């Protein structure tokens, strides 16, 4: 796909120029420690290019959801420290979302970001579905370009929207069912098969009249799922599930609670927490024949080893598939890395919501801003 965005090269001679780069350095953190540095490493190509071109580089990002106020547990310091180790000489601003004006797209925030700068680069693909100050503001004020990661994401994900090689198989799971409905509709227009597992499958199973016990469900969306299924949408649902019995606690095997494979109905009080082995095999067969695969959302609560099998099996099939493989979604990408499979995936997107919105709409506010911005 032709990426219709201004590139780093379009910024011209950068010797001695000041460039502010909106990165997405929003790494998962716990007690000030970085749990996964994928997004931080993904920001390096752009920062290296700019430094190599002689620019003075300032990176900025949000971290978590501090809600517009300072919060020491979400300070940028640990991330900034790692970034400076990886690429010395880059200045790093404090968490943008400590200021309520960032998410409110306040002019004062934009003023402050562009002050003293000669150019702006947006490399924060994962934040570009937001009309936040640092995403949409600077392109109206400075010569601007898309960074390397941004271009890579738009090319890889754009190819799924353009003319994907067939069969095109999408796999959806995870817990954010409501957020993923839009993408279900747009994927159904382009895929040959949509495999649904994870927390998403129960709303569809309920729509088929199957008992789902106490599994995750969006009651008010059951009817919508029923319409899709009745309309003949090429949706495949699990034929068996791994369920956790009453009293069981996800993440704590010592709490007890029986774990059982169930085909069909889930008993009252039980929760579906992974796709079953039969479903995993069926899904793998479909994935093996694909020329294009998109995977978003784990097949089960993979963080608990008892319920990781479905996600691991599907992740292996995605890695082994000879067609183009793309993973979107923070948790799915984390699962692929945990299973040591990420190197065998063609494109692991840094985005979650942004990835889905781009696949759904083919554009994002941050991209529009770059295209229509200051020239
Ligand atoms: P992604 O970040 O890949 O888009 P989501 O954020 O939508 O994925 O969902 C990831 C979460 O979904 C994981 O933490 C996983 O534990 C959870 N999950 C997967 N299957 C189930 C299930 N059957 N019931 C409840 N939660 C689930
Ligand atoms: Mg997630």
mmCIF file of C-alpha atoms in Angstrom, residues 49-356:
data_model
loop_
_atom_site.group_PDB
_atom_site.id
_atom_site.type_symbol
_atom_site.label_atom_id
_atom_site.label_comp_id
_atom_site.label_asym_id
_atom_site.label_seq_id
_atom_site.Cartn_x
_atom_site.Cartn_y
_atom_site.Cartn_z
ATOM 1 C CA UNK A 49 17.987 8.367 12.057
ATOM 2 C CA UNK A 50 17.404 11.851 13.467
ATOM 3 C CA UNK A 51 20.562 11.827 15.566
ATOM 4 C CA UNK A 52 22.536 10.489 12.623
ATOM 5 C CA UNK A 53 21.201 13.371 10.537
ATOM 6 C CA UNK A 54 22.635 15.819 13.081
ATOM 7 C CA UNK A 55 19.393 16.804 14.832
ATOM 8 C CA UNK A 56 18.987 17.609 18.527
ATOM 9 C CA UNK A 57 16.277 15.173 19.549
ATOM 10 C CA UNK A 58 13.625 15.428 22.251
ATOM 11 C CA UNK A 59 11.323 12.442 22.763
ATOM 12 C CA UNK A 60 7.936 12.701 24.453
ATOM 13 C CA UNK A 61 5.255 10.166 25.354
ATOM 14 C CA UNK A 62 2.456 9.362 27.733
ATOM 15 C CA UNK A 63 2.720 6.559 30.249
ATOM 16 C CA UNK A 64 -0.403 4.900 31.602
ATOM 17 C CA UNK A 65 -3.479 6.889 32.587
ATOM 18 C CA UNK A 66 -2.515 9.363 35.305
ATOM 19 C CA UNK A 67 -5.736 11.317 34.646
ATOM 20 C CA UNK A 68 -4.178 14.748 34.185
ATOM 21 C CA UNK A 69 -2.162 14.896 37.376
ATOM 22 C CA UNK A 70 1.352 14.106 38.484
ATOM 23 C CA UNK A 71 1.795 10.579 39.733
ATOM 24 C CA UNK A 72 5.223 9.331 40.825
ATOM 25 C CA UNK A 73 4.434 5.721 39.894
ATOM 26 C CA UNK A 74 3.859 6.844 36.299
ATOM 27 C CA UNK A 75 6.878 9.157 36.012
ATOM 28 C CA UNK A 76 8.861 8.851 32.792
ATOM 29 C CA UNK A 77 12.195 8.436 34.643
ATOM 30 C CA UNK A 78 12.701 4.636 34.282
ATOM 31 C CA UNK A 79 11.723 4.734 30.621
ATOM 32 C CA UNK A 80 13.901 7.799 29.996
ATOM 33 C CA UNK A 81 16.815 6.088 31.699
ATOM 34 C CA UNK A 82 16.515 3.004 29.492
ATOM 35 C CA UNK A 83 16.130 5.129 26.391
ATOM 36 C CA UNK A 84 19.257 7.131 27.218
ATOM 37 C CA UNK A 85 21.190 3.898 27.704
ATOM 38 C CA UNK A 86 20.053 2.656 24.313
ATOM 39 C CA UNK A 87 20.559 5.973 22.578
ATOM 40 C CA UNK A 88 22.560 8.557 24.514
ATOM 41 C CA UNK A 89 21.885 12.241 23.927
ATOM 42 C CA UNK A 90 18.102 12.081 23.517
ATOM 43 C CA UNK A 91 16.176 14.375 25.879
ATOM 44 C CA UNK A 92 12.977 12.859 27.297
ATOM 45 C CA UNK A 93 10.040 14.956 28.511
ATOM 46 C CA UNK A 94 7.920 14.052 31.555
ATOM 47 C CA UNK A 95 4.739 11.982 31.085
ATOM 48 C CA UNK A 96 2.543 14.086 28.787
ATOM 49 C CA UNK A 97 -0.648 13.015 30.553
ATOM 50 C CA UNK A 98 0.368 14.620 33.837
ATOM 51 C CA UNK A 99 -1.143 17.713 32.199
ATOM 52 C CA UNK A 100 -4.924 17.504 31.622
ATOM 53 C CA UNK A 101 -4.379 19.634 28.494
ATOM 54 C CA UNK A 102 -2.757 16.698 26.691
ATOM 55 C CA UNK A 103 -5.909 14.597 26.360
ATOM 56 C CA UNK A 104 -8.048 17.755 26.048
ATOM 57 C CA UNK A 105 -5.914 18.887 23.088
ATOM 58 C CA UNK A 106 -5.251 22.263 24.743
ATOM 59 C CA UNK A 107 -3.472 24.950 22.729
ATOM 60 C CA UNK A 108 -1.123 25.734 25.655
ATOM 61 C CA UNK A 109 0.212 22.180 25.575
ATOM 62 C CA UNK A 110 0.872 22.421 21.854
ATOM 63 C CA UNK A 111 2.580 25.818 22.399
ATOM 64 C CA UNK A 112 4.874 24.290 24.971
ATOM 65 C CA UNK A 113 5.734 21.264 22.834
ATOM 66 C CA UNK A 114 6.649 23.232 19.722
ATOM 67 C CA UNK A 115 8.467 26.034 21.568
ATOM 68 C CA UNK A 116 12.076 26.211 20.350
ATOM 69 C CA UNK A 117 11.628 23.244 18.002
ATOM 70 C CA UNK A 118 12.269 23.229 14.256
ATOM 71 C CA UNK A 119 10.373 20.080 13.302
ATOM 72 C CA UNK A 120 7.981 17.453 14.642
ATOM 73 C CA UNK A 121 7.924 13.718 14.064
ATOM 74 C CA UNK A 122 5.026 11.446 14.967
ATOM 75 C CA UNK A 123 6.251 7.917 15.556
ATOM 76 C CA UNK A 124 3.536 7.067 18.090
ATOM 77 C CA UNK A 125 1.382 4.810 15.948
ATOM 78 C CA UNK A 126 -0.148 3.273 19.087
ATOM 79 C CA UNK A 127 -1.403 6.703 20.263
ATOM 80 C CA UNK A 128 -2.445 8.099 16.889
ATOM 81 C CA UNK A 129 -6.104 7.158 17.261
ATOM 82 C CA UNK A 130 -6.304 9.892 19.901
ATOM 83 C CA UNK A 131 -6.921 13.547 19.115
ATOM 84 C CA UNK A 132 -4.554 14.500 21.890
ATOM 85 C CA UNK A 133 -2.403 17.645 21.880
ATOM 86 C CA UNK A 134 0.921 15.930 21.195
ATOM 87 C CA UNK A 135 -0.589 13.869 18.366
ATOM 88 C CA UNK A 136 -2.634 16.366 16.367
ATOM 89 C CA UNK A 137 -1.290 19.762 17.514
ATOM 90 C CA UNK A 138 2.334 20.082 16.385
ATOM 91 C CA UNK A 139 1.690 19.245 12.700
ATOM 92 C CA UNK A 140 -0.293 22.484 12.425
ATOM 93 C CA UNK A 141 2.701 24.431 13.686
ATOM 94 C CA UNK A 142 5.921 22.790 12.484
ATOM 95 C CA UNK A 143 7.252 20.955 9.445
ATOM 96 C CA UNK A 144 6.242 17.392 10.303
ATOM 97 C CA UNK A 145 6.832 13.827 9.277
ATOM 98 C CA UNK A 146 5.929 10.253 10.134
ATOM 99 C CA UNK A 147 8.674 8.251 11.820
ATOM 100 C CA UNK A 148 10.011 4.872 10.746
ATOM 101 C CA UNK A 149 7.761 2.853 13.057
ATOM 102 C CA UNK A 150 4.689 4.790 11.944
ATOM 103 C CA UNK A 151 5.433 4.074 8.292
ATOM 104 C CA UNK A 152 6.124 0.400 9.013
ATOM 105 C CA UNK A 153 2.832 0.000 10.887
ATOM 106 C CA UNK A 154 0.787 1.766 8.227
ATOM 107 C CA UNK A 155 2.386 -0.306 5.458
ATOM 108 C CA UNK A 156 1.898 -3.646 7.215
ATOM 109 C CA UNK A 157 -1.638 -2.995 8.430
ATOM 110 C CA UNK A 158 -2.589 -1.206 5.224
ATOM 111 C CA UNK A 159 -1.768 -4.345 3.258
ATOM 112 C CA UNK A 160 -4.489 -6.163 5.199
ATOM 113 C CA UNK A 161 -7.031 -3.596 4.065
ATOM 114 C CA UNK A 162 -5.860 -3.339 0.500
ATOM 115 C CA UNK A 163 -5.778 -6.609 -1.384
ATOM 116 C CA UNK A 164 -4.764 -9.265 1.118
ATOM 117 C CA UNK A 165 -3.685 -12.619 -0.295
ATOM 118 C CA UNK A 166 -6.356 -15.257 0.260
ATOM 119 C CA UNK A 167 -7.409 -17.109 2.212
ATOM 120 C CA UNK A 168 -7.352 -14.263 4.761
ATOM 121 C CA UNK A 169 -7.987 -15.593 8.265
ATOM 122 C CA UNK A 170 -8.532 -13.348 11.272
ATOM 123 C CA UNK A 171 -8.438 -14.610 14.842
ATOM 124 C CA UNK A 172 -10.085 -12.523 17.539
ATOM 125 C CA UNK A 173 -10.051 -13.062 21.268
ATOM 126 C CA UNK A 174 -9.210 -11.205 24.436
ATOM 127 C CA UNK A 175 -11.426 -9.462 26.884
ATOM 128 C CA UNK A 176 -12.339 -6.113 25.335
ATOM 129 C CA UNK A 177 -15.355 -7.462 23.504
ATOM 130 C CA UNK A 178 -17.196 -4.168 23.262
ATOM 131 C CA UNK A 179 -14.162 -2.350 21.829
ATOM 132 C CA UNK A 180 -13.747 -4.966 19.147
ATOM 133 C CA UNK A 181 -17.204 -4.969 17.601
ATOM 134 C CA UNK A 182 -16.404 -2.338 15.003
ATOM 135 C CA UNK A 183 -13.456 -4.339 13.824
ATOM 136 C CA UNK A 184 -15.548 -7.519 13.671
ATOM 137 C CA UNK A 185 -17.864 -5.825 11.178
ATOM 138 C CA UNK A 186 -15.089 -4.452 9.008
ATOM 139 C CA UNK A 187 -13.089 -7.685 9.122
ATOM 140 C CA UNK A 188 -16.123 -9.652 8.006
ATOM 141 C CA UNK A 189 -16.077 -7.613 4.793
ATOM 142 C CA UNK A 190 -12.570 -8.807 3.908
ATOM 143 C CA UNK A 191 -11.787 -12.119 5.622
ATOM 144 C CA UNK A 192 -12.531 -15.629 4.446
ATOM 145 C CA UNK A 193 -12.789 -16.881 8.026
ATOM 146 C CA UNK A 194 -13.045 -15.226 11.423
ATOM 147 C CA UNK A 195 -12.039 -17.469 14.332
ATOM 148 C CA UNK A 196 -13.398 -16.228 17.652
ATOM 149 C CA UNK A 197 -11.991 -17.374 20.981
ATOM 150 C CA UNK A 198 -10.964 -15.821 24.297
ATOM 151 C CA UNK A 199 -13.477 -13.789 26.253
ATOM 152 C CA UNK A 200 -15.098 -12.763 22.961
ATOM 153 C CA UNK A 201 -16.567 -16.121 22.071
ATOM 154 C CA UNK A 202 -19.139 -16.335 24.860
ATOM 155 C CA UNK A 203 -21.352 -13.555 23.559
ATOM 156 C CA UNK A 204 -21.475 -15.443 20.247
ATOM 157 C CA UNK A 205 -22.042 -18.801 21.969
ATOM 158 C CA UNK A 206 -24.861 -17.237 23.998
ATOM 159 C CA UNK A 207 -26.306 -15.978 20.709
ATOM 160 C CA UNK A 208 -26.455 -19.607 19.555
ATOM 161 C CA UNK A 209 -28.401 -20.478 22.685
ATOM 162 C CA UNK A 210 -25.492 -22.343 24.307
ATOM 163 C CA UNK A 211 -25.207 -22.066 28.094
ATOM 164 C CA UNK A 212 -22.066 -20.178 29.041
ATOM 165 C CA UNK A 213 -22.223 -20.413 32.833
ATOM 166 C CA UNK A 214 -20.484 -17.433 34.464
ATOM 167 C CA UNK A 215 -18.218 -16.668 31.497
ATOM 168 C CA UNK A 216 -17.500 -13.143 30.283
ATOM 169 C CA UNK A 217 -20.458 -11.875 28.261
ATOM 170 C CA UNK A 218 -21.878 -8.656 26.855
ATOM 171 C CA UNK A 219 -25.592 -9.285 27.356
ATOM 172 C CA UNK A 220 -26.780 -6.399 25.245
ATOM 173 C CA UNK A 221 -24.731 -7.553 22.285
ATOM 174 C CA UNK A 222 -26.044 -11.100 22.097
ATOM 175 C CA UNK A 223 -28.728 -10.049 19.610
ATOM 176 C CA UNK A 224 -26.171 -8.354 17.365
ATOM 177 C CA UNK A 225 -24.042 -11.523 17.382
ATOM 178 C CA UNK A 226 -27.103 -13.623 16.561
ATOM 179 C CA UNK A 227 -27.803 -11.440 13.530
ATOM 180 C CA UNK A 228 -24.246 -11.865 12.264
ATOM 181 C CA UNK A 229 -24.422 -15.633 12.678
ATOM 182 C CA UNK A 230 -27.880 -15.857 11.084
ATOM 183 C CA UNK A 231 -26.650 -13.756 8.189
ATOM 184 C CA UNK A 232 -24.114 -16.435 7.355
ATOM 185 C CA UNK A 233 -20.995 -14.568 8.460
ATOM 186 C CA UNK A 234 -17.938 -16.877 8.180
ATOM 187 C CA UNK A 235 -17.439 -16.976 11.949
ATOM 188 C CA UNK A 236 -15.970 -20.088 13.588
ATOM 189 C CA UNK A 237 -16.566 -20.606 17.293
ATOM 190 C CA UNK A 238 -14.908 -23.037 19.716
ATOM 191 C CA UNK A 239 -16.402 -26.530 19.835
ATOM 192 C CA UNK A 240 -14.930 -27.171 23.289
ATOM 193 C CA UNK A 241 -13.664 -25.028 26.148
ATOM 194 C CA UNK A 242 -11.517 -25.230 29.238
ATOM 195 C CA UNK A 243 -13.620 -24.189 32.214
ATOM 196 C CA UNK A 244 -12.830 -23.264 35.796
ATOM 197 C CA UNK A 245 -15.237 -24.474 38.445
ATOM 198 C CA UNK A 246 -16.846 -22.625 41.375
ATOM 199 C CA UNK A 247 -14.329 -21.361 43.917
ATOM 200 C CA UNK A 248 -11.474 -21.323 41.426
ATOM 201 C CA UNK A 249 -9.411 -18.152 41.100
ATOM 202 C CA UNK A 250 -7.704 -17.134 37.876
ATOM 203 C CA UNK A 251 -3.982 -16.688 38.557
ATOM 204 C CA UNK A 252 -4.054 -18.667 41.796
ATOM 205 C CA UNK A 253 -4.050 -22.465 41.394
ATOM 206 C CA UNK A 254 -3.737 -22.875 45.177
ATOM 207 C CA UNK A 255 -7.225 -21.415 45.618
ATOM 208 C CA UNK A 256 -8.623 -24.708 44.320
ATOM 209 C CA UNK A 257 -11.519 -24.979 41.913
ATOM 210 C CA UNK A 258 -11.761 -27.759 39.389
ATOM 211 C CA UNK A 259 -10.501 -27.350 35.813
ATOM 212 C CA UNK A 260 -12.345 -29.349 33.177
ATOM 213 C CA UNK A 261 -12.734 -29.605 29.410
ATOM 214 C CA UNK A 262 -16.313 -29.098 28.316
ATOM 215 C CA UNK A 263 -17.826 -29.650 24.898
ATOM 216 C CA UNK A 264 -20.916 -27.524 24.389
ATOM 217 C CA UNK A 265 -22.690 -26.081 27.402
ATOM 218 C CA UNK A 266 -20.763 -24.701 30.373
ATOM 219 C CA UNK A 267 -22.368 -25.685 33.695
ATOM 220 C CA UNK A 268 -23.811 -23.039 36.012
ATOM 221 C CA UNK A 269 -21.173 -21.363 38.140
ATOM 222 C CA UNK A 270 -18.341 -22.410 35.804
ATOM 223 C CA UNK A 271 -16.340 -20.000 33.671
ATOM 224 C CA UNK A 272 -14.852 -20.576 30.229
ATOM 225 C CA UNK A 273 -11.213 -19.513 30.501
ATOM 226 C CA UNK A 274 -9.575 -21.023 27.398
ATOM 227 C CA UNK A 275 -10.556 -22.668 24.141
ATOM 228 C CA UNK A 276 -10.379 -26.462 24.415
ATOM 229 C CA UNK A 277 -7.892 -28.742 22.634
ATOM 230 C CA UNK A 278 -10.376 -29.742 19.919
ATOM 231 C CA UNK A 279 -11.038 -26.102 19.058
ATOM 232 C CA UNK A 280 -7.326 -25.329 19.084
ATOM 233 C CA UNK A 281 -6.708 -28.084 16.516
ATOM 234 C CA UNK A 282 -9.587 -26.867 14.333
ATOM 235 C CA UNK A 283 -8.369 -23.273 14.478
ATOM 236 C CA UNK A 284 -4.819 -24.409 13.619
ATOM 237 C CA UNK A 285 -6.038 -26.235 10.527
ATOM 238 C CA UNK A 286 -7.728 -23.086 9.265
ATOM 239 C CA UNK A 287 -4.659 -20.959 10.068
ATOM 240 C CA UNK A 288 -2.302 -23.411 8.345
ATOM 241 C CA UNK A 289 -4.084 -22.887 5.027
ATOM 242 C CA UNK A 290 -4.054 -19.089 5.235
ATOM 243 C CA UNK A 291 -2.062 -16.755 2.988
ATOM 244 C CA UNK A 292 -2.773 -13.830 5.330
ATOM 245 C CA UNK A 293 -3.364 -14.065 9.085
ATOM 246 C CA UNK A 294 -4.305 -11.358 11.552
ATOM 247 C CA UNK A 295 -4.387 -12.281 15.224
ATOM 248 C CA UNK A 296 -5.769 -10.023 17.943
ATOM 249 C CA UNK A 297 -6.629 -11.141 21.440
ATOM 250 C CA UNK A 298 -5.523 -14.194 23.450
ATOM 251 C CA UNK A 299 -7.617 -17.378 23.225
ATOM 252 C CA UNK A 300 -7.713 -17.719 26.995
ATOM 253 C CA UNK A 301 -6.425 -16.293 30.251
ATOM 254 C CA UNK A 302 -2.886 -17.184 29.135
ATOM 255 C CA UNK A 303 -1.283 -15.338 32.071
ATOM 256 C CA UNK A 304 -2.332 -18.372 34.147
ATOM 257 C CA UNK A 305 -0.347 -21.387 32.848
ATOM 258 C CA UNK A 306 -3.395 -23.630 33.381
ATOM 259 C CA UNK A 307 -5.251 -21.665 30.688
ATOM 260 C CA UNK A 308 -2.408 -20.856 28.291
ATOM 261 C CA UNK A 309 -2.643 -23.883 25.981
ATOM 262 C CA UNK A 310 -5.145 -22.470 23.502
ATOM 263 C CA UNK A 311 -3.251 -19.221 23.086
ATOM 264 C CA UNK A 312 0.077 -21.044 22.760
ATOM 265 C CA UNK A 313 -1.254 -23.455 20.123
ATOM 266 C CA UNK A 314 -2.830 -20.687 18.071
ATOM 267 C CA UNK A 315 0.292 -18.500 18.405
ATOM 268 C CA UNK A 316 2.415 -21.400 17.129
ATOM 269 C CA UNK A 317 0.099 -21.882 14.164
ATOM 270 C CA UNK A 318 0.315 -18.166 13.340
ATOM 271 C CA UNK A 319 4.132 -18.332 13.532
ATOM 272 C CA UNK A 320 4.272 -21.453 11.361
ATOM 273 C CA UNK A 321 1.810 -20.244 8.744
ATOM 274 C CA UNK A 322 3.623 -19.544 5.462
ATOM 275 C CA UNK A 323 1.436 -16.553 4.607
ATOM 276 C CA UNK A 324 1.795 -13.003 5.909
ATOM 277 C CA UNK A 325 1.305 -12.973 9.696
ATOM 278 C CA UNK A 326 0.334 -9.913 11.698
ATOM 279 C CA UNK A 327 -0.322 -9.606 15.421
ATOM 280 C CA UNK A 328 -2.110 -6.612 16.919
ATOM 281 C CA UNK A 329 -2.960 -5.928 20.561
ATOM 282 C CA UNK A 330 -0.670 -5.512 23.525
ATOM 283 C CA UNK A 331 -1.622 -8.732 25.277
ATOM 284 C CA UNK A 332 -1.468 -10.871 22.140
ATOM 285 C CA UNK A 333 1.964 -9.473 21.318
ATOM 286 C CA UNK A 334 3.085 -10.126 24.903
ATOM 287 C CA UNK A 335 1.834 -13.721 24.589
ATOM 288 C CA UNK A 336 3.782 -14.252 21.345
ATOM 289 C CA UNK A 337 6.941 -12.918 23.014
ATOM 290 C CA UNK A 338 6.403 -15.039 26.088
ATOM 291 C CA UNK A 339 6.164 -18.158 23.928
ATOM 292 C CA UNK A 340 9.313 -17.078 22.049
ATOM 293 C CA UNK A 341 7.429 -16.848 18.744
ATOM 294 C CA UNK A 342 7.584 -13.132 17.977
ATOM 295 C CA UNK A 343 10.647 -13.446 15.702
ATOM 296 C CA UNK A 344 8.633 -15.649 13.384
ATOM 297 C CA UNK A 345 5.762 -13.210 12.956
ATOM 298 C CA UNK A 346 5.999 -10.850 9.975
ATOM 299 C CA UNK A 347 4.632 -7.830 11.812
ATOM 300 C CA UNK A 348 3.960 -7.425 15.522
ATOM 301 C CA UNK A 349 2.076 -4.162 15.841
ATOM 302 C CA UNK A 350 2.879 -1.844 18.747
ATOM 303 C CA UNK A 351 -0.741 -0.731 18.797
ATOM 304 C CA UNK A 352 -3.844 -2.008 20.523
ATOM 305 C CA UNK A 353 -6.809 0.305 20.013
ATOM 306 C CA UNK A 354 -4.932 2.144 17.256
ATOM 307 C CA UNK A 355 -4.283 -1.079 15.351
ATOM 308 C CA UNK A 356 -7.940 -2.072 15.434
#
